[in-house]
Amino acid sequence: REAMPENEELVAKRRKLGPGSETGLRGGKMPIDKYRNFTSWYPIPFDEKWPTRTWPSKKIEKAPRWCSVDLRDGNQALINPMNHEKKLRLFMHLIKIGYKEIEVGFPAASQTDFDFIRHIIDNGLVPDDVYVQVLTQAREPLIKRTIEGVRGAKNVVLHIYNSTSELQRRVVFKAERDDIKKMAVEGTKLLKELAEKELKGVNVRLEYSPESFTGTELDFALEVCEAVCDVWGATPQNQVILNLPSTVEMATPNIYADQIEWMCAHISRRDSVCISLHPHNDRGTGIAAAELALMAGADRVEGCLFGNGERTGNVCLVTLALNLFTQGIDPEVVYNELDETIEIAEFCTELKVPERYPWAGSLVYTAFSGSHQDAIKKGLEALGDKVWEVPYLPIDPHDIGRQYEAIIRVNSQSGKGGIAYLLETEYGIAMPKDCQAEFSQVVQKITDASGKEVSPKEIYDAFNSCFIDLKEPLSLIDYEMSKGSSGDIEVSLKAHIRVGIEDIEITGEGNGPVSAFVSGLNKKLFAPHMMHFELSDYSSVARAQCKQLQSSEAVATVRCQAMNCGKKQGGRRFGIGIHRNTTTAVLQAVMSALNRIGSAGDSKLFSKLK
């Protein structure tokens, strides 16, 4: 008792503590003084050629040229680089899904890369419309080895690079601008001379990358790129690929878009160059950077499947392509068997695609939230033939080879809509909305107790336990119907039922078998004890076609209320019956509802029965 005020005082003190307090109960400030805002030192000036940015008002209307760099840039970032078998499997899959430019390796730096490139060329595995791209540094022995690696190919992209950024010039190379420019120019000259001599008859394209472009002053990046184009002799028919990489993502995506639009506006022969993007994902905005840069005028994108690459990876080609697809734009690559692409990528890279990965993750098309499940169910029911419009599902899972079964899964956060959807799609059982709500409480207890997801089979088992398998205290043995005794009474029904351990016979009349059955039950069992029950909300539907259904059946649902001297006793309860005969199904549903009233224990309907 004496300690309680001290504890309360300590709690109050903790709530008042600010960052960096002497107690150390909260962390201090992060060392923000070590860093500077990118735009504080990196100007992107408007001028006569670029008086204002225009990309925000533009939209992407077609797919860019794609280049997969999985086999080179992606491969160099792996803990266990791909062997020949894995490289070949991934290369053949990239061909299958439609990539026309594939960077296949760095043949001068790796014997594995060299042997692989020779294998796909010597064995005729490169289609005539596909360009193989190879990377090299601007040194004569490396260029010669690179050319030896691609000799005999029909289409080749020779990719040369050197870093141009202010930071690397100052810290890594300790060189001036002219030295860096000279390196690019001399490398291009050498590459051109050797290519013209050694690759006669080959369709050769040059790709030049001012590595770390995003950290390179724009005027210098332009100067170097112009010099490379001059040396190569760029023309509209012989374009140079100017690859402007976000080697390290240093700012928000709009800054990259500004840089790209600035370059597009200032390059002297825009029709003689293909502006290519190579975004990395250091800030987690590689996709946005690529899309905004395409709006800014870029023509081509390099990236990897599922964002593999150094550090946080390259931009994801799958996400970019499917983003276009969801906007009604042909991505010009095909991911209609996305799970196959995932399986191959995971095998070759030994990296898993996370469950929440855009478009591809195993949980992307799954809803656990009750409101989401209900909206998806209604959206699928209302779906037309043309435009895909389903809440929470911006893509039709069938279009990428996924199935609807995985869309809705049930846990403690789920609601009646998801449970009803699974019962209907997996087992063909449709329930009225109020019955869905009642049954969802049953499932909720299961999920709350387990804390885990419940499978469709577990939901179905709970459904059977709740409605179908409940045979106490009443069960239907058999019945027969005949014509009623008068014009107003259409049906006379005699039924044998079991009450506890006793078999009894009841008879009743009514304007249909259901009313006759209710009349007979009330007269025989409940009226002698001043009790009766009323039936409402009767429905009967055919069991929907599904993979679990072997023959046609009726699903009948009723709701019953116990009454005592004209007053309601306890709550109303639903009952469900399933049978090939519709009448049998609804009579079983009545018994199901009565048994559920009895098991609930909130009425005296069965208190006098033996």
XYZ file of C-alpha atoms in Angstrom:
610
model
C 0.000 0.000 0.000
C 2.809 2.424 0.816
C 4.515 1.695 -2.566
C 1.468 2.535 -4.655
C 1.788 6.348 -4.517
C 5.469 6.038 -5.483
C 4.562 3.885 -8.527
C 1.915 6.361 -9.577
C 4.410 9.189 -9.222
C 6.967 7.307 -11.329
C 4.414 6.671 -14.072
C 3.464 10.348 -14.105
C 7.139 11.338 -14.312
C 7.726 8.983 -17.242
C 4.840 10.504 -19.158
C 6.321 13.967 -18.771
C 9.838 12.998 -19.801
C 11.076 14.467 -23.055
C 13.701 13.162 -25.508
C 17.239 13.298 -24.200
C 16.235 13.572 -20.546
C 18.795 12.696 -17.902
C 16.924 9.540 -16.929
C 17.617 7.885 -20.271
C 14.105 6.452 -20.321
C 13.692 7.802 -23.845
C 16.188 7.913 -26.687
C 17.849 11.149 -27.641
C 17.791 12.860 -31.022
C 19.207 11.122 -34.061
C 22.409 12.770 -35.400
C 20.713 14.768 -38.143
C 23.584 17.276 -38.307
C 25.638 14.651 -40.174
C 23.355 14.912 -43.193
C 22.272 17.575 -45.647
C 19.257 18.006 -47.860
C 20.063 16.953 -51.413
C 18.602 20.065 -53.032
C 20.645 22.337 -50.755
C 23.793 21.547 -52.755
C 22.428 20.140 -56.013
C 20.720 22.768 -58.202
C 18.500 21.866 -61.162
C 18.229 25.264 -62.827
C 15.503 26.386 -65.196
C 16.811 28.000 -68.380
C 15.846 28.680 -71.990
C 15.806 25.004 -72.918
C 14.026 23.950 -69.758
C 11.926 26.931 -68.638
C 9.682 24.823 -66.404
C 9.042 21.191 -65.544
C 6.305 19.632 -67.676
C 6.331 16.019 -66.537
C 3.713 16.434 -63.750
C 1.005 17.051 -66.357
C 1.981 14.044 -68.487
C 1.006 10.402 -68.233
C 2.543 7.107 -69.290
C 0.780 5.884 -72.413
C 2.963 2.998 -73.581
C 5.492 0.547 -72.212
C 9.168 1.536 -72.276
C 11.865 -0.613 -73.786
C 12.728 -3.116 -71.079
C 16.166 -4.457 -70.249
C 16.611 -7.183 -67.660
C 19.906 -6.960 -65.792
C 19.189 -9.991 -63.580
C 22.060 -12.050 -64.988
C 24.671 -9.346 -64.393
C 23.709 -6.577 -61.979
C 21.343 -8.834 -60.057
C 23.755 -11.741 -60.054
C 26.668 -9.733 -58.646
C 24.549 -8.851 -55.601
C 23.769 -12.458 -54.630
C 25.310 -14.196 -51.649
C 25.726 -17.230 -53.908
C 26.066 -16.049 -57.526
C 24.236 -18.138 -60.100
C 25.982 -21.092 -61.679
C 25.601 -22.018 -65.352
C 22.429 -24.050 -64.807
C 20.672 -21.258 -62.945
C 21.781 -18.583 -65.409
C 20.454 -20.643 -68.303
C 17.138 -21.342 -66.637
C 16.598 -17.665 -65.817
C 17.710 -16.554 -69.297
C 15.255 -18.911 -71.014
C 12.448 -17.692 -68.771
C 13.229 -14.053 -69.537
C 12.982 -14.948 -73.227
C 9.674 -16.721 -72.609
C 8.020 -13.751 -70.900
C 9.089 -11.371 -73.620
C 12.266 -9.461 -72.745
C 14.115 -8.266 -75.877
C 17.198 -6.786 -74.199
C 18.966 -8.895 -71.584
C 22.253 -8.048 -69.912
C 23.837 -11.484 -69.771
C 27.057 -10.779 -67.896
C 30.462 -9.194 -67.513
C 32.510 -11.609 -69.667
C 35.872 -9.939 -69.048
C 35.478 -10.173 -65.289
C 34.143 -13.719 -64.878
C 34.936 -17.019 -66.581
C 31.456 -18.241 -65.614
C 29.914 -15.271 -67.403
C 32.161 -15.746 -70.432
C 31.350 -19.457 -70.737
C 27.636 -18.833 -70.291
C 27.568 -16.169 -73.016
C 29.440 -18.432 -75.401
C 27.004 -21.260 -74.606
C 23.841 -19.335 -75.462
C 25.406 -17.952 -78.671
C 27.067 -21.172 -79.868
C 23.921 -23.203 -79.205
C 21.568 -20.787 -80.955
C 19.579 -19.996 -77.813
C 19.278 -16.257 -78.517
C 16.225 -15.421 -80.666
C 16.813 -13.167 -83.651
C 14.845 -10.293 -82.112
C 16.730 -10.307 -78.787
C 19.797 -8.191 -77.966
C 22.334 -9.631 -75.541
C 23.947 -6.898 -73.479
C 27.410 -7.160 -71.943
C 29.180 -4.820 -69.543
C 32.790 -3.786 -69.747
C 35.139 -1.201 -68.378
C 37.050 1.083 -70.735
C 40.321 -0.856 -70.837
C 41.678 -2.545 -73.951
C 42.237 -6.077 -72.554
C 38.739 -6.081 -71.032
C 37.114 -4.785 -74.210
C 38.903 -7.419 -76.327
C 37.773 -10.189 -73.991
C 34.225 -8.813 -74.066
C 34.136 -8.789 -77.869
C 35.512 -12.337 -77.932
C 32.636 -13.324 -75.659
C 29.893 -12.012 -77.968
C 31.430 -12.871 -81.358
C 28.829 -14.691 -83.466
C 25.791 -13.068 -81.884
C 23.313 -11.329 -84.162
C 22.416 -8.393 -81.875
C 24.699 -6.969 -79.173
C 24.613 -4.038 -76.762
C 28.118 -3.097 -75.634
C 27.704 -1.375 -72.283
C 30.549 0.853 -71.099
C 30.544 2.921 -67.920
C 32.553 5.116 -65.604
C 31.572 6.972 -62.468
C 31.098 10.719 -62.899
C 29.700 11.890 -59.563
C 31.181 14.782 -57.633
C 31.715 12.556 -54.584
C 33.571 9.796 -56.441
C 35.682 12.292 -58.400
C 36.723 13.887 -55.144
C 37.045 10.841 -52.863
C 37.636 7.763 -55.037
C 39.458 8.965 -58.163
C 40.866 12.269 -56.872
C 40.400 13.471 -60.433
C 39.084 16.548 -62.210
C 36.172 16.716 -64.610
C 38.421 16.617 -67.680
C 40.067 13.409 -66.465
C 36.702 11.663 -66.037
C 35.450 12.887 -69.411
C 38.670 11.709 -71.079
C 38.172 8.260 -69.590
C 34.694 8.003 -71.125
C 35.773 9.370 -74.518
C 38.861 7.174 -74.883
C 36.934 4.098 -73.775
C 34.255 4.776 -76.371
C 36.861 5.296 -79.116
C 38.553 2.025 -78.268
C 35.271 0.149 -78.096
C 34.194 1.521 -81.479
C 37.475 0.629 -83.161
C 37.489 -2.933 -81.884
C 33.777 -3.470 -82.533
C 34.082 -2.283 -86.139
C 37.053 -4.589 -86.630
C 35.913 -7.700 -84.747
C 32.106 -7.622 -84.955
C 31.459 -7.168 -88.658
C 27.889 -8.100 -89.585
C 26.688 -7.809 -85.995
C 24.011 -5.276 -85.029
C 25.960 -3.370 -82.389
C 24.492 -0.762 -80.075
C 26.459 1.322 -77.626
C 25.217 1.916 -74.116
C 27.022 4.453 -71.993
C 26.332 4.912 -68.272
C 27.650 7.896 -66.320
C 27.561 5.830 -63.128
C 26.192 7.660 -60.068
C 24.391 10.026 -62.434
C 22.115 11.282 -59.657
C 25.152 12.641 -57.809
C 26.687 14.166 -60.954
C 26.244 17.840 -61.753
C 23.833 18.040 -64.686
C 26.016 20.245 -66.842
C 28.895 17.779 -66.470
C 26.715 14.714 -67.096
C 25.493 16.404 -70.286
C 29.033 17.273 -71.377
C 30.261 13.698 -70.973
C 27.207 12.165 -72.679
C 27.488 14.571 -75.629
C 31.170 13.692 -76.043
C 30.418 9.944 -76.047
C 27.681 10.411 -78.653
C 30.032 12.424 -80.842
C 32.721 9.761 -80.741
C 30.291 6.932 -81.495
C 28.579 8.907 -84.244
C 25.045 8.717 -82.893
C 22.253 9.069 -85.449
C 18.515 8.393 -85.418
C 19.285 5.052 -87.092
C 22.205 4.287 -84.780
C 21.070 5.565 -81.416
C 23.311 5.567 -78.398
C 21.657 4.300 -75.224
C 22.371 6.916 -72.568
C 21.718 5.061 -69.362
C 21.252 7.599 -66.553
C 21.337 5.490 -63.405
C 20.105 6.329 -59.978
C 23.026 4.216 -58.808
C 22.295 5.434 -55.302
C 18.837 6.840 -54.648
C 19.670 10.207 -53.078
C 16.437 12.226 -53.117
C 12.695 12.049 -53.656
C 11.435 10.611 -56.965
C 10.422 14.008 -58.339
C 14.085 15.085 -58.249
C 15.063 12.160 -60.483
C 12.243 13.113 -62.857
C 13.567 16.685 -62.988
C 17.072 15.405 -63.755
C 15.785 13.211 -66.589
C 13.596 15.927 -68.083
C 16.524 18.381 -67.882
C 18.748 15.946 -69.786
C 16.056 15.277 -72.400
C 15.661 19.025 -72.942
C 19.393 19.741 -73.246
C 20.840 16.813 -75.186
C 21.641 18.215 -78.624
C 20.452 15.247 -80.713
C 17.478 13.884 -78.799
C 16.376 11.687 -81.704
C 19.815 10.060 -81.794
C 19.774 8.817 -78.209
C 17.655 6.447 -76.179
C 17.330 7.772 -72.630
C 17.496 4.793 -70.301
C 16.763 4.531 -66.575
C 18.473 2.326 -64.032
C 16.858 3.180 -60.667
C 17.964 1.676 -57.397
C 15.744 1.471 -54.363
C 17.805 2.862 -51.471
C 14.974 5.122 -50.287
C 12.253 2.612 -51.137
C 10.939 4.734 -54.016
C 12.567 3.087 -57.038
C 9.218 2.315 -58.661
C 7.938 5.858 -58.232
C 11.227 7.279 -59.498
C 11.066 5.126 -62.631
C 7.453 6.018 -63.362
C 7.959 9.746 -62.888
C 11.117 9.608 -65.016
C 9.161 7.886 -67.796
C 6.679 10.746 -67.589
C 9.695 13.058 -67.878
C 10.661 11.570 -71.241
C 12.755 8.435 -70.688
C 12.497 5.634 -73.260
C 13.916 2.584 -71.541
C 14.166 0.937 -68.113
C 16.756 -1.457 -66.745
C 15.888 -3.520 -63.707
C 15.548 -6.966 -62.163
C 12.738 -9.376 -61.396
C 11.407 -8.654 -57.909
C 13.951 -5.885 -57.334
C 17.101 -7.955 -56.863
C 20.340 -5.965 -56.858
C 22.958 -4.252 -54.728
C 21.899 -2.993 -51.273
C 18.108 -2.542 -51.422
C 18.046 -3.644 -55.040
C 17.246 -2.440 -58.538
C 13.822 -1.318 -59.625
C 11.414 -4.256 -59.980
C 10.510 -5.041 -63.585
C 7.517 -7.123 -62.510
C 5.944 -4.327 -60.490
C 6.519 -1.744 -63.210
C 5.005 -3.979 -65.885
C 1.934 -4.915 -63.854
C 1.432 -1.291 -62.815
C 1.101 -0.474 -66.515
C -1.177 -3.472 -67.042
C -3.634 -2.254 -64.402
C -3.905 1.047 -66.295
C -4.927 -0.683 -69.518
C -1.445 -0.324 -71.066
C 0.138 -3.336 -72.750
C 3.389 -3.937 -70.806
C 4.743 -5.924 -73.797
C 5.922 -8.645 -71.432
C 3.691 -11.444 -70.176
C 3.213 -12.364 -66.532
C 0.120 -14.549 -66.881
C 1.916 -17.347 -64.996
C 3.428 -15.206 -62.266
C 3.910 -18.089 -59.843
C 6.225 -19.749 -62.359
C 8.292 -16.555 -62.553
C 8.440 -16.442 -58.747
C 9.504 -20.081 -58.516
C 12.294 -19.634 -61.080
C 13.533 -16.362 -59.580
C 13.594 -17.836 -56.062
C 15.439 -20.934 -57.264
C 18.039 -18.981 -59.223
C 18.686 -16.196 -56.715
C 18.017 -18.083 -53.461
C 15.982 -15.035 -52.391
C 12.347 -15.308 -51.324
C 9.617 -13.032 -52.630
C 8.016 -11.596 -49.463
C 4.348 -12.335 -48.725
C 3.372 -8.664 -49.110
C 5.452 -7.966 -52.223
C 3.491 -5.869 -54.787
C 1.410 -8.008 -57.156
C 3.480 -11.141 -56.472
C 3.346 -11.855 -52.727
C 1.353 -14.836 -51.513
C -0.905 -12.609 -49.369
C -1.418 -9.791 -51.886
C -4.817 -11.044 -53.025
C -5.959 -12.095 -49.574
C -8.348 -10.184 -47.325
C -8.646 -10.897 -43.603
C -10.608 -7.773 -42.648
C -14.345 -8.388 -42.459
C -15.304 -5.177 -44.264
C -12.786 -5.879 -47.022
C -14.076 -9.421 -47.428
C -17.649 -8.229 -47.681
C -16.732 -5.602 -50.286
C -14.772 -8.135 -52.377
C -17.649 -10.611 -52.261
C -20.149 -7.995 -53.424
C -17.736 -6.706 -56.067
C -17.268 -10.162 -57.550
C -21.019 -10.726 -57.590
C -21.628 -7.414 -59.378
C -18.755 -7.795 -61.835
C -19.590 -7.195 -65.484
C -18.012 -8.708 -68.556
C -15.593 -5.917 -69.547
C -14.017 -3.556 -67.014
C -12.493 -5.078 -63.892
C -13.870 -3.222 -60.867
C -13.661 -5.044 -57.548
C -12.973 -3.253 -54.248
C -9.501 -3.912 -52.821
C -8.472 -5.911 -55.907
C -6.955 -3.616 -58.532
C -6.055 -6.633 -60.687
C -7.944 -9.814 -61.577
C -5.927 -12.637 -59.960
C -6.806 -14.900 -62.911
C -4.851 -12.584 -65.231
C -1.584 -13.500 -63.505
C -2.420 -17.154 -62.946
C -3.723 -16.846 -59.391
C -7.030 -18.283 -58.181
C -9.975 -16.663 -56.425
C -9.792 -19.223 -53.607
C -6.892 -17.308 -52.060
C -8.636 -13.937 -52.097
C -10.488 -14.341 -48.794
C -9.080 -16.037 -45.733
C -10.470 -16.004 -42.228
C -8.919 -15.125 -38.891
C -10.040 -13.223 -35.798
C -10.216 -9.975 -37.813
C -12.618 -11.382 -40.381
C -16.357 -10.865 -40.672
C -19.442 -12.597 -41.953
C -18.802 -11.702 -45.591
C -15.541 -13.612 -45.824
C -16.897 -16.650 -44.028
C -19.959 -16.702 -46.273
C -17.809 -16.296 -49.375
C -15.637 -19.289 -48.501
C -18.622 -21.488 -47.695
C -20.268 -20.571 -50.975
C -17.226 -20.851 -53.253
C -15.707 -23.936 -51.627
C -18.847 -25.827 -50.615
C -21.729 -24.232 -52.530
C -23.608 -23.184 -49.387
C -25.277 -19.776 -49.527
C -26.762 -18.328 -46.338
C -29.040 -15.304 -45.808
C -27.259 -12.243 -44.393
C -28.723 -12.551 -40.898
C -27.738 -16.213 -40.811
C -24.215 -15.240 -41.909
C -23.996 -12.887 -38.940
C -25.168 -15.586 -36.540
C -22.736 -18.181 -37.848
C -19.838 -15.703 -37.906
C -20.053 -15.552 -34.114
C -19.405 -19.289 -34.024
C -16.307 -18.933 -36.198
C -15.176 -15.884 -34.219
C -15.024 -17.977 -31.061
C -12.824 -20.512 -32.848
C -10.396 -17.895 -34.162
C -10.283 -16.039 -30.845
C -9.449 -19.275 -29.048
C -6.746 -20.356 -31.502
C -5.388 -16.951 -32.471
C -4.780 -18.380 -35.933
C -6.273 -18.442 -39.395
C -9.013 -21.019 -39.993
C -9.137 -22.970 -43.239
C -12.246 -23.383 -45.432
C -12.505 -26.992 -44.226
C -12.444 -25.881 -40.583
C -15.223 -23.386 -41.354
C -17.207 -26.133 -43.078
C -16.700 -28.470 -40.126
C -17.944 -25.727 -37.784
C -20.949 -25.186 -40.053
C -21.847 -28.880 -39.888
C -21.425 -28.978 -36.121
C -23.548 -25.876 -35.719
C -26.420 -26.716 -38.069
C -26.299 -30.160 -39.688
C -24.927 -32.588 -37.102
C -27.018 -31.209 -34.223
C -29.518 -34.072 -33.612
C -30.460 -33.513 -29.964
C -33.051 -33.423 -28.620
C -35.001 -33.657 -31.924
C -34.314 -35.506 -35.159
C -36.426 -36.353 -38.194
C -36.758 -40.052 -39.019
C -39.211 -39.974 -41.938
C -42.452 -38.427 -43.084
C -45.256 -38.779 -45.575
C -47.666 -36.267 -47.044
C -51.201 -36.512 -48.316
C -53.913 -34.176 -49.525
C -55.485 -31.954 -46.885
C -58.892 -32.600 -45.354
C -60.536 -29.465 -46.808
C -60.090 -26.830 -49.512
C -58.291 -24.433 -47.180
C -55.949 -27.113 -45.915
C -53.791 -28.294 -48.772
C -51.400 -30.697 -47.058
C -51.681 -33.306 -44.346
C -48.338 -34.513 -43.000
C -47.419 -37.415 -40.756
C -43.839 -37.592 -39.472
C -41.822 -39.871 -37.253
C -39.371 -37.994 -35.070
C -37.031 -38.878 -32.268
C -37.315 -36.909 -29.022
C -34.358 -37.809 -26.860
C -34.436 -41.597 -26.887
C -38.152 -41.913 -27.733
C -39.609 -42.228 -31.244
C -42.999 -40.578 -31.640
C -45.434 -39.765 -34.404
C -46.818 -36.328 -35.105
C -49.504 -35.201 -37.513
C -50.367 -31.771 -38.751
C -52.162 -29.901 -41.504
C -51.439 -26.651 -43.311
C -51.228 -24.884 -46.628
C -47.847 -26.566 -47.293
C -45.555 -29.219 -45.829
C -43.638 -26.716 -43.691
C -46.697 -25.211 -42.011
C -48.144 -28.714 -41.539
C -44.901 -29.870 -39.889
C -44.766 -26.818 -37.586
C -48.421 -27.365 -36.640
C -47.809 -31.031 -35.813
C -44.731 -30.260 -33.673
C -46.494 -27.535 -31.706
C -49.628 -29.615 -31.137
C -47.786 -32.730 -30.001
C -44.761 -31.395 -28.137
C -45.208 -27.817 -27.006
C -48.846 -26.744 -26.760
C -49.558 -29.077 -23.822
C -46.973 -27.038 -21.862
C -48.362 -23.628 -22.890
C -45.413 -23.241 -25.303
C -45.069 -23.061 -29.061
C -42.646 -21.818 -31.675
C -43.015 -19.601 -34.705
C -41.150 -19.867 -37.981
C -39.880 -16.987 -40.119
C -37.235 -16.169 -42.727
C -37.695 -19.341 -44.728
C -35.519 -19.681 -47.843
C -34.445 -22.527 -50.072
C -31.775 -22.333 -52.760
C -29.957 -24.859 -54.885
C -26.494 -25.671 -53.625
C -24.076 -23.872 -55.944
C -21.703 -25.796 -58.153
C -18.312 -26.146 -56.510
C -15.426 -28.585 -56.378
C -16.749 -30.255 -53.202
C -20.243 -30.982 -54.569
C -20.958 -34.323 -56.199
C -24.709 -33.973 -56.869
C -27.445 -31.351 -56.795
C -28.855 -30.516 -53.376
C -31.118 -27.943 -51.778
C -29.959 -25.678 -48.944
C -32.947 -24.673 -46.796
C -32.752 -22.031 -44.072
C -35.386 -21.117 -41.482
C -35.438 -19.025 -38.327
C -37.505 -20.023 -35.300
C -38.643 -18.173 -32.172
C -39.823 -19.822 -28.942
C -43.100 -18.362 -27.565
C -44.823 -18.620 -24.158
C -48.358 -17.326 -23.800
C -47.867 -15.012 -26.750
C -44.539 -13.616 -25.522
C -41.107 -14.238 -27.037
C -38.769 -16.395 -25.055
C -35.043 -16.192 -25.683
C -33.461 -15.348 -28.993
C -34.343 -16.383 -32.504
C -32.152 -19.083 -34.006
C -31.466 -20.157 -37.551
C -31.515 -23.750 -38.677
C -30.213 -25.206 -41.935
C -30.981 -28.443 -43.737
C -29.286 -29.863 -46.825
C -30.859 -32.642 -48.879
C -31.523 -33.671 -52.453
C -35.247 -33.269 -51.716
C -36.254 -29.677 -51.036
C -39.059 -30.591 -48.620
C -36.770 -32.859 -46.611
C -34.165 -30.089 -46.482
C -36.598 -27.554 -45.025
C -38.013 -29.999 -42.439
C -34.443 -30.765 -41.355
C -33.820 -27.011 -41.137
C -36.755 -26.687 -38.714
C -35.322 -29.415 -36.497
C -31.893 -27.740 -36.714
C -33.336 -24.412 -35.555
C -35.230 -26.018 -32.667
C -32.162 -27.914 -31.507
C -30.143 -24.705 -31.574
C -32.821 -22.992 -29.469
C -32.534 -25.862 -27.030
C -28.749 -25.784 -26.874
C -28.740 -22.003 -26.370
C -30.589 -22.504 -23.080
C -32.312 -19.094 -23.107
C -35.895 -20.399 -23.426
C -38.060 -23.045 -21.717
C -39.205 -24.605 -24.979
C -37.734 -28.000 -24.106
C -37.936 -27.807 -20.315
C -40.915 -30.194 -20.084
C -39.736 -32.721 -22.686
C -38.431 -36.045 -21.423
